[in-house]
Coordinates of C-alpha atoms and ligand atoms in Angstrom, one line a residue:
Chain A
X1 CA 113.9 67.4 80.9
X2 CA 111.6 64.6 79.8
X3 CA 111.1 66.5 76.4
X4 CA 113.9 65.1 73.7
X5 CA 113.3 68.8 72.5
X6 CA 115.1 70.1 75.7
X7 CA 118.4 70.7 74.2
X8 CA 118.7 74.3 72.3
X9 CA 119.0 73.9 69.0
X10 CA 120.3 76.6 66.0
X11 CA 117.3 79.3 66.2
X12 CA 115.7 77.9 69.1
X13 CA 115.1 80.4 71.5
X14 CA 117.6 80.7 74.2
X15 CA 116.9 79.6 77.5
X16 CA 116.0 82.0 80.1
X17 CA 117.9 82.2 83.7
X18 CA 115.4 81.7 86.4
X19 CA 115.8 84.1 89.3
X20 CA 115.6 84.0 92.7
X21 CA 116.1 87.0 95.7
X22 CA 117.1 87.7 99.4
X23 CA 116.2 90.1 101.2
X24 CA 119.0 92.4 103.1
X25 CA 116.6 93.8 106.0
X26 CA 117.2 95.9 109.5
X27 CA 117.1 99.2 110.7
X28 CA 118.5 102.9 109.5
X29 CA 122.3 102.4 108.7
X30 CA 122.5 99.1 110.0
X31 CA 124.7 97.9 106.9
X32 CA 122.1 96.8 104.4
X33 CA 123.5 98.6 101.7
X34 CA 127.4 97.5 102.8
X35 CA 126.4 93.8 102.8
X36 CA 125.1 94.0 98.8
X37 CA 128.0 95.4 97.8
X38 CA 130.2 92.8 99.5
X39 CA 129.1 90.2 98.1
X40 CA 127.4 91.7 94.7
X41 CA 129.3 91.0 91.3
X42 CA 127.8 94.1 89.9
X43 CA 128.1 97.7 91.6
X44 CA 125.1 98.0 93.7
X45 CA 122.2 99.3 91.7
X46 CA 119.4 101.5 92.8
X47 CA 115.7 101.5 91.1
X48 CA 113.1 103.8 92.3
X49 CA 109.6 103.3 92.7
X50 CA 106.8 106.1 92.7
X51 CA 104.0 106.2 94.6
X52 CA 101.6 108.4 95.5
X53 CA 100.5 108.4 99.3
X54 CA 97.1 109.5 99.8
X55 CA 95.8 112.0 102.5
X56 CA 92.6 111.9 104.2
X57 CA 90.2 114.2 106.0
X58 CA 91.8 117.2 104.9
X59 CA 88.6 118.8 103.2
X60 CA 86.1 116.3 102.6
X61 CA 83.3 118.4 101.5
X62 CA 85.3 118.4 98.3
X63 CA 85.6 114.5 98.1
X64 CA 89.1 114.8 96.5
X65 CA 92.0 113.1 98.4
X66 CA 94.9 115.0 99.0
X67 CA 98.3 113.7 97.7
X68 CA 101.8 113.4 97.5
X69 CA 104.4 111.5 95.5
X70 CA 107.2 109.7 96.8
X71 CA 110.0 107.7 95.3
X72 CA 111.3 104.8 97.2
X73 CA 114.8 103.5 96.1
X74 CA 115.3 100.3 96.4
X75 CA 119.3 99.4 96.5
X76 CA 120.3 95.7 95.2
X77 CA 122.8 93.0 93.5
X78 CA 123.4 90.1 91.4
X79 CA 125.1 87.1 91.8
X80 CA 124.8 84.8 89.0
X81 CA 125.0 81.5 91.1
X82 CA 124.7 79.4 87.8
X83 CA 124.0 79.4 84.1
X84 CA 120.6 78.9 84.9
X85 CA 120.1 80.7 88.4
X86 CA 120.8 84.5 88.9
X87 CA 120.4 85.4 92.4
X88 CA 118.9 88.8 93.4
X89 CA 120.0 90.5 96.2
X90 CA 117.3 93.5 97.7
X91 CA 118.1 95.9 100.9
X92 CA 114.9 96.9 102.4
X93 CA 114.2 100.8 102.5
X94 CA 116.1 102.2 105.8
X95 CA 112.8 104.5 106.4
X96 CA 110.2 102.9 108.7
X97 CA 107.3 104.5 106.2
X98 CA 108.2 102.5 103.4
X99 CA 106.9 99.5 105.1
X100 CA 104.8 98.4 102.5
X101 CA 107.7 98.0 99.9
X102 CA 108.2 95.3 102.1
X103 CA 105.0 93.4 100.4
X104 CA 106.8 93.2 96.9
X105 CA 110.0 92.3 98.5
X106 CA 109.1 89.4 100.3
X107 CA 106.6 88.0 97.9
X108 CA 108.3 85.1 96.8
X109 CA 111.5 85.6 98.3
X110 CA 113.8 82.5 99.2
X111 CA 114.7 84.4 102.4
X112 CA 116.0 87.0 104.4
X113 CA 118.7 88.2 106.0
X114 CA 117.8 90.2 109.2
X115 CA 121.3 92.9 110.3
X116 CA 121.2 93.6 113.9
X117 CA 122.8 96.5 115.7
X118 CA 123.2 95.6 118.9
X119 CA 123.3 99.2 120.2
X120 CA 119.5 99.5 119.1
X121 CA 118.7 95.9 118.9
X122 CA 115.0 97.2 118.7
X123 CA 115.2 98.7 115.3
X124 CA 115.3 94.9 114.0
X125 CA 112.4 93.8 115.9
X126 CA 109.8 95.0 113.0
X127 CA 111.5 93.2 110.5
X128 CA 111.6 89.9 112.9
X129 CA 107.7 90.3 113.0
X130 CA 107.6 90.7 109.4
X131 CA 109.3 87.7 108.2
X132 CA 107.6 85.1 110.7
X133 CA 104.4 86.5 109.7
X134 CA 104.9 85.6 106.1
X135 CA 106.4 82.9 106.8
X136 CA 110.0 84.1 105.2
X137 CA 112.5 81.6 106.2
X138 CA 115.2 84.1 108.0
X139 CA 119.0 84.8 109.7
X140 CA 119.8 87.0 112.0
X141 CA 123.4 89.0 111.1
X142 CA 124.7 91.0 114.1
X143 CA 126.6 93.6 112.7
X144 CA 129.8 94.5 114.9
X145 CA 130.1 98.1 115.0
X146 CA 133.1 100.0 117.1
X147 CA 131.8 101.1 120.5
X148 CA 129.0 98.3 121.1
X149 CA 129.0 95.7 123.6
X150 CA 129.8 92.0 122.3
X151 CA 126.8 89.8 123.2
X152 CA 126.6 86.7 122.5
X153 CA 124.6 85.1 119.7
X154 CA 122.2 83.2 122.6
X155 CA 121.8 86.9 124.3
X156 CA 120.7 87.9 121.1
X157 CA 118.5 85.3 120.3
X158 CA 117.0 85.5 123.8
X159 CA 116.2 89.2 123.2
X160 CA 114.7 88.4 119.6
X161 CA 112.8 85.9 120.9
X162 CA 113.4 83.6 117.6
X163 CA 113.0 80.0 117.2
X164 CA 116.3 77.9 118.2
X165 CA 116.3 76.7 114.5
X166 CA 116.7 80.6 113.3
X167 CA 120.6 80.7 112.5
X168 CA 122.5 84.1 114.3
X169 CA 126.0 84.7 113.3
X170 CA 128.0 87.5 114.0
X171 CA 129.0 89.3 111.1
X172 CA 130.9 92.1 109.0
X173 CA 129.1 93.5 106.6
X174 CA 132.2 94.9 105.1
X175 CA 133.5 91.3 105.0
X176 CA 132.6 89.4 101.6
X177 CA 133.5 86.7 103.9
X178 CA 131.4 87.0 106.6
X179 CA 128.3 87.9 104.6
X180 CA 129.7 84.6 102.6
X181 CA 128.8 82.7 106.0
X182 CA 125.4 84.8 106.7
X183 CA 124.3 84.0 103.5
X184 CA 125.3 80.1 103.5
X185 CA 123.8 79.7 106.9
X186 CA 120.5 81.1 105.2
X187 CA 119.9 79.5 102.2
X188 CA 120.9 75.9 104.3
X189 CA 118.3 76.5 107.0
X190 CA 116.2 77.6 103.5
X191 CA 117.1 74.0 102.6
X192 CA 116.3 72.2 105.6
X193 CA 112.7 73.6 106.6
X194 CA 112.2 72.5 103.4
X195 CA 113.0 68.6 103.3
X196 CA 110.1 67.5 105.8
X197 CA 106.8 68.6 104.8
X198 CA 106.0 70.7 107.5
X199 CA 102.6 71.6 108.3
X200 CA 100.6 74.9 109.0
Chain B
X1 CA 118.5 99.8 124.5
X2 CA 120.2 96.8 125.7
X3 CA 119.2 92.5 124.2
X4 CA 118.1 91.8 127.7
X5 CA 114.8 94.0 127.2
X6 CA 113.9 91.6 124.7
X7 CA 111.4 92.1 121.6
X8 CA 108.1 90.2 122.8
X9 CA 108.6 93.0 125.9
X10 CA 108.5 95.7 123.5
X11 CA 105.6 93.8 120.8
X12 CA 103.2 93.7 123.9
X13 CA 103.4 97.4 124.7
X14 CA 102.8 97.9 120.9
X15 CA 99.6 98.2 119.2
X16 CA 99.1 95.4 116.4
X17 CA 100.9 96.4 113.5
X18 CA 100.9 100.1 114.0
X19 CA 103.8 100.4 110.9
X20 CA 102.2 98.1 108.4
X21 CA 99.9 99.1 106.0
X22 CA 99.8 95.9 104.7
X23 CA 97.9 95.2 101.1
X24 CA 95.5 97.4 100.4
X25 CA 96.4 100.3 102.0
X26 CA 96.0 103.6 99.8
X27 CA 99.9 104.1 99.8
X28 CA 100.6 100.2 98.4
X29 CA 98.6 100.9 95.4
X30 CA 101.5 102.7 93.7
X31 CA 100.3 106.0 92.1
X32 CA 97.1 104.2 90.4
X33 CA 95.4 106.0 93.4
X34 CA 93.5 108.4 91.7
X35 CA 94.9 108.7 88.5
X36 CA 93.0 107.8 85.7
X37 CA 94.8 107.5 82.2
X38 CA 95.4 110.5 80.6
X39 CA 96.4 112.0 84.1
X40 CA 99.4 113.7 84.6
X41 CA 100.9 113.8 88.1
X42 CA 102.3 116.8 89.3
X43 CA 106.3 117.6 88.7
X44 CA 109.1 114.9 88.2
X45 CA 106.5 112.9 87.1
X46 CA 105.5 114.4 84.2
X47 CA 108.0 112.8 81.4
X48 CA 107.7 109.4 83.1
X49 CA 103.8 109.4 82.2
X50 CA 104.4 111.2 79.0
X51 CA 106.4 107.7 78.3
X52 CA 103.4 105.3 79.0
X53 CA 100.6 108.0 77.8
X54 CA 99.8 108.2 80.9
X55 CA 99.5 104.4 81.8
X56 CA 100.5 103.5 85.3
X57 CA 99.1 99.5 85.0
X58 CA 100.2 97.7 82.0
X59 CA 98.1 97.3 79.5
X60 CA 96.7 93.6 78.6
X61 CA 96.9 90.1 80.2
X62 CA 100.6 89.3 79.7
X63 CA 102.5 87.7 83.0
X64 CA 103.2 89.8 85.8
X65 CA 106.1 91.6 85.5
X66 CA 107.8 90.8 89.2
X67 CA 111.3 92.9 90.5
X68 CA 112.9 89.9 89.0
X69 CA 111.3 88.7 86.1
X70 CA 113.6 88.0 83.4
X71 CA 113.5 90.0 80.3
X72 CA 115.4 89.0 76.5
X73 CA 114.7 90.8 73.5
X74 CA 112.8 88.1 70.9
X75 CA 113.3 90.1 67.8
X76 CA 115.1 93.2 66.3
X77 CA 113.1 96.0 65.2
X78 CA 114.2 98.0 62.2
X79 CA 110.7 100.2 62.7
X80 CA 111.4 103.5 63.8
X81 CA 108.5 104.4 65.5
X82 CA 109.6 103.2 68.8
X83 CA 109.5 104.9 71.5
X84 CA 113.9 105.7 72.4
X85 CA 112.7 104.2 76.1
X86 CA 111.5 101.1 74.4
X87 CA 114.4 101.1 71.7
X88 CA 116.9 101.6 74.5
X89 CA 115.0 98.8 76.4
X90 CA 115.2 96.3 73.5
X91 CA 119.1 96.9 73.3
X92 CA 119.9 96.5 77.1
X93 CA 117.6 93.1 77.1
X94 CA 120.0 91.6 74.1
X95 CA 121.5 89.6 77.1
X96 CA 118.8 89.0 79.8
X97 CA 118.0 90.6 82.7
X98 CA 115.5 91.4 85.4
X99 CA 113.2 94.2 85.6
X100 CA 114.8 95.9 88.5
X101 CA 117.9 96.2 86.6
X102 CA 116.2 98.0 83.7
X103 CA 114.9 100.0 85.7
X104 CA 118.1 101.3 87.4
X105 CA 120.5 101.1 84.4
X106 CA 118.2 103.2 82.2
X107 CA 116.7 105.3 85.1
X108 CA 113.4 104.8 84.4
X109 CA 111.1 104.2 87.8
X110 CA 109.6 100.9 87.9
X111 CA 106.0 101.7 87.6
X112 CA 106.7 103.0 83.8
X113 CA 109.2 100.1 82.9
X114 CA 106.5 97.5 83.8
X115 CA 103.7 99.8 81.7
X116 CA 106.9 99.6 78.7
X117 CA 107.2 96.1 79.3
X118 CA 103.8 95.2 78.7
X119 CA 103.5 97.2 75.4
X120 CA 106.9 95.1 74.4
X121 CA 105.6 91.7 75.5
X122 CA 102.4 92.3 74.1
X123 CA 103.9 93.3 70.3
X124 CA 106.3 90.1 70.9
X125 CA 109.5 92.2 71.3
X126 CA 110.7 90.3 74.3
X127 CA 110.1 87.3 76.0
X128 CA 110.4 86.6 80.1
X129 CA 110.9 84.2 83.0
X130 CA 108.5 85.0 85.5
X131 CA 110.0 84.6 89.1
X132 CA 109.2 81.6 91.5
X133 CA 105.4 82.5 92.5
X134 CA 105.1 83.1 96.0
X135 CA 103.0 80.1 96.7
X136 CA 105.2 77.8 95.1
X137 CA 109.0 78.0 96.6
X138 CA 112.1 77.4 94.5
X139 CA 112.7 74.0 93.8
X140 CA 115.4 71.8 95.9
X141 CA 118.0 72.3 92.4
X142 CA 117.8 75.9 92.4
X143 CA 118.2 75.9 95.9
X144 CA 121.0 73.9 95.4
X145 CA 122.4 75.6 93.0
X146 CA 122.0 79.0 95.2
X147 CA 124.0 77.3 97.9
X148 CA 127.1 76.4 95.7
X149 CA 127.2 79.7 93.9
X150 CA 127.6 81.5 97.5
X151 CA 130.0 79.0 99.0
X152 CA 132.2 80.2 95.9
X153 CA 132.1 83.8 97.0
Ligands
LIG301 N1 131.8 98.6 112.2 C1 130.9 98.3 111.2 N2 130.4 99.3 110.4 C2 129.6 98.9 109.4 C3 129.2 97.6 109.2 N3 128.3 97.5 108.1 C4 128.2 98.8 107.7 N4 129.0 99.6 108.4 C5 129.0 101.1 108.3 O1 127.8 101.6 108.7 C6 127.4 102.7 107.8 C7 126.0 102.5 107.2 O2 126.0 101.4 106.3 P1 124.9 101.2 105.1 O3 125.3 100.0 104.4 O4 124.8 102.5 104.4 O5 123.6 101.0 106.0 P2 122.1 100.8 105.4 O6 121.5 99.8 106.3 O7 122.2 100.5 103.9 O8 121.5 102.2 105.6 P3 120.1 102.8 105.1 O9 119.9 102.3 103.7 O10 120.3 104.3 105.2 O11 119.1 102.4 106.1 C8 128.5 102.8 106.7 O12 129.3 103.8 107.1 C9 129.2 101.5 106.8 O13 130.5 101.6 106.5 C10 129.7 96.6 110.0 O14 129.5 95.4 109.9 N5 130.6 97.0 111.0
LIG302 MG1 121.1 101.5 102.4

């Protein structure tokens, strides 16, 4: 704003929102989907990506890869936080071989949210690994469903294995409120690893 | 599986990264693999590529065109020799709006919005906002401004 010329004036071009995501991650039909539309002020939307996955070995005397397409759909939301910041909200592809999706999704992500099932804790362990090996700033959401044991958030975090600074709620994802929390307790540790410079 | 077996447990007995293909694998280079322009993929495929003449990249230097990079029309075309993909692109980025969105409200898979999008920007039909670069996080107001906007939910 040091620029007197900040301020829009008749046919000036409009200022542009600057936008920022989160990522919704966890296994198969742990809520990922549930928890965008909860808190998204748009019906969830669903873009699809095509890609063609290449075979090899299958007749190399011809030197011609073999392949397939396949269309990834990605599901996300919007919140518009501000007049000037639109927040993104992405699920992660439930199918493990859609990995690499992840790539796109995290680059330049704010951070993530990891669901838990508790039943099959083991199904969020990839996406764990993921985000502390990019260096994603993460919260763990353990998602409540009917029939599974309540553990408590430190059993959870023992199992995980996650830094004591990693915030671990238990959640809803049905609840706009309790995806309210999940995603406040986020974007505050977001805010905190930030303030001191840490190093490596 | 119960919490107590714990994930390091399981991570040990696991090969390094047996699920991630990581950049520059074959299947994270979108359909580019193989196709050279002028290419059409099999099936499905064959209107989307019809759209970008069978472009999968965009074409030129402009900014990269991220999930969320914001997308306004800059001017209204009265030409008719748009493309109805781009035409119907120009109308739904009167208000802004990221990429992904475009993608999903007119149906179109991502690989050819971005190829339409560089055309566009290229020809000065819309300007962007480029997401936060990965190596340089959001700044502390956006941030901030992320934090209030949930808290109202
Ligand atoms: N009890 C309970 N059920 C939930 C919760 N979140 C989601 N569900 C239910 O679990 C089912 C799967 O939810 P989705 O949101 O589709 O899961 P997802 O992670 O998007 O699934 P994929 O995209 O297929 O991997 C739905 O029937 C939801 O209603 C929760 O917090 N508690
Ligand atoms: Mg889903």
């Amino acid at each position: 704003m040091a620029s007197a010329d900040s301020d829009t004036r008749p046919g000036e071009p409009e200022a542009i929102p600057q936008a920022v995501k989160i990522i919704i991650a966890g296994g198969f039909g742990v809520g990922k989907t549930t928890m965008v539309a909860s808190v998204s002020e748009i019906t969830p939307l669903s873009t699809e990506e095509v890609m063609t996955e290449a075979g090899y070995g299958i007749d190399d005397t011809e030197g011609v890869e073999e392949k397939t397409t396949t269309t990834v759909a990605l599901d996300f939301g919007r919140i518009t936080v501000s007049p000037d910041v639109v927040l993104y909200l992405f699920g992660t592809p439930g199918q493990n071989r859609f990995w690499f999706m992840w790539d796109e999704l995290a680059e330049g992500a704010l951070g993530a949210v990891v669901l838990a099932d508790t039943r099959r804790l083991e199904t969020c362990f990839h996406a764990v690994d993921f985000f502390e090996r990019r260096g994603v700033p993460f919260a763990v959401a353990v998602n409540r469903f009917e029939g599974a044991t309540d553990y408590e958030t430190e059993e959870v975090r023992k199992a995980l294995d996650v830094a004591p600074e990693v915030p671990i709620l238990l959640a809803d994802a049905r609840d706009r409120g309790s995806c309210r929390d999940v995603l406040v307790a986020l974007v505050t540790h977001v805010i905190r690893g930030r303030s001191p410079a840490l190093s490596g | 599986m119960t919490p107590q077996e714990g994930r390091r447990g399981r991570a040990a007995r696991r090969p390094a990264m047996p699920w991630y293909p990581g950049r520059g694998h074959p299947t994270s280079e979108g359909p580019s693999s193989g196709l050279s322009p002028g290419e059409t993929p099999e099936g499905s495929l064959v209107r989307p590529y019809t759209m970008t003449r069978g472009r999968v990249r965009p074409t030129g230097t402009g900014p990269r065109l991220d999930l969320i990079t914001i997308v306004v029309t800059a001017r209204e075309r009265r030409e008719h020799a748009l493309e109805p993909e781009c035409r119907a692109i120009l109308d739904l980025c009167r208000r802004p709006i990221s990429v992904a969105e475009i993608s999903a409200r007119l149906d179109i898979p991502l690989t050819v919005v971005r190829v339409l999008l560089g055309d566009l920007l290229a020809d000065g039909d819309i300007r962007t906002r480029a997401a936060v670069p990965a190596a340089r996080l959001p700044e502390k107001k956006v941030l901030q401004a992320v934090l209030d906007g949930i808290r109202r939910l």
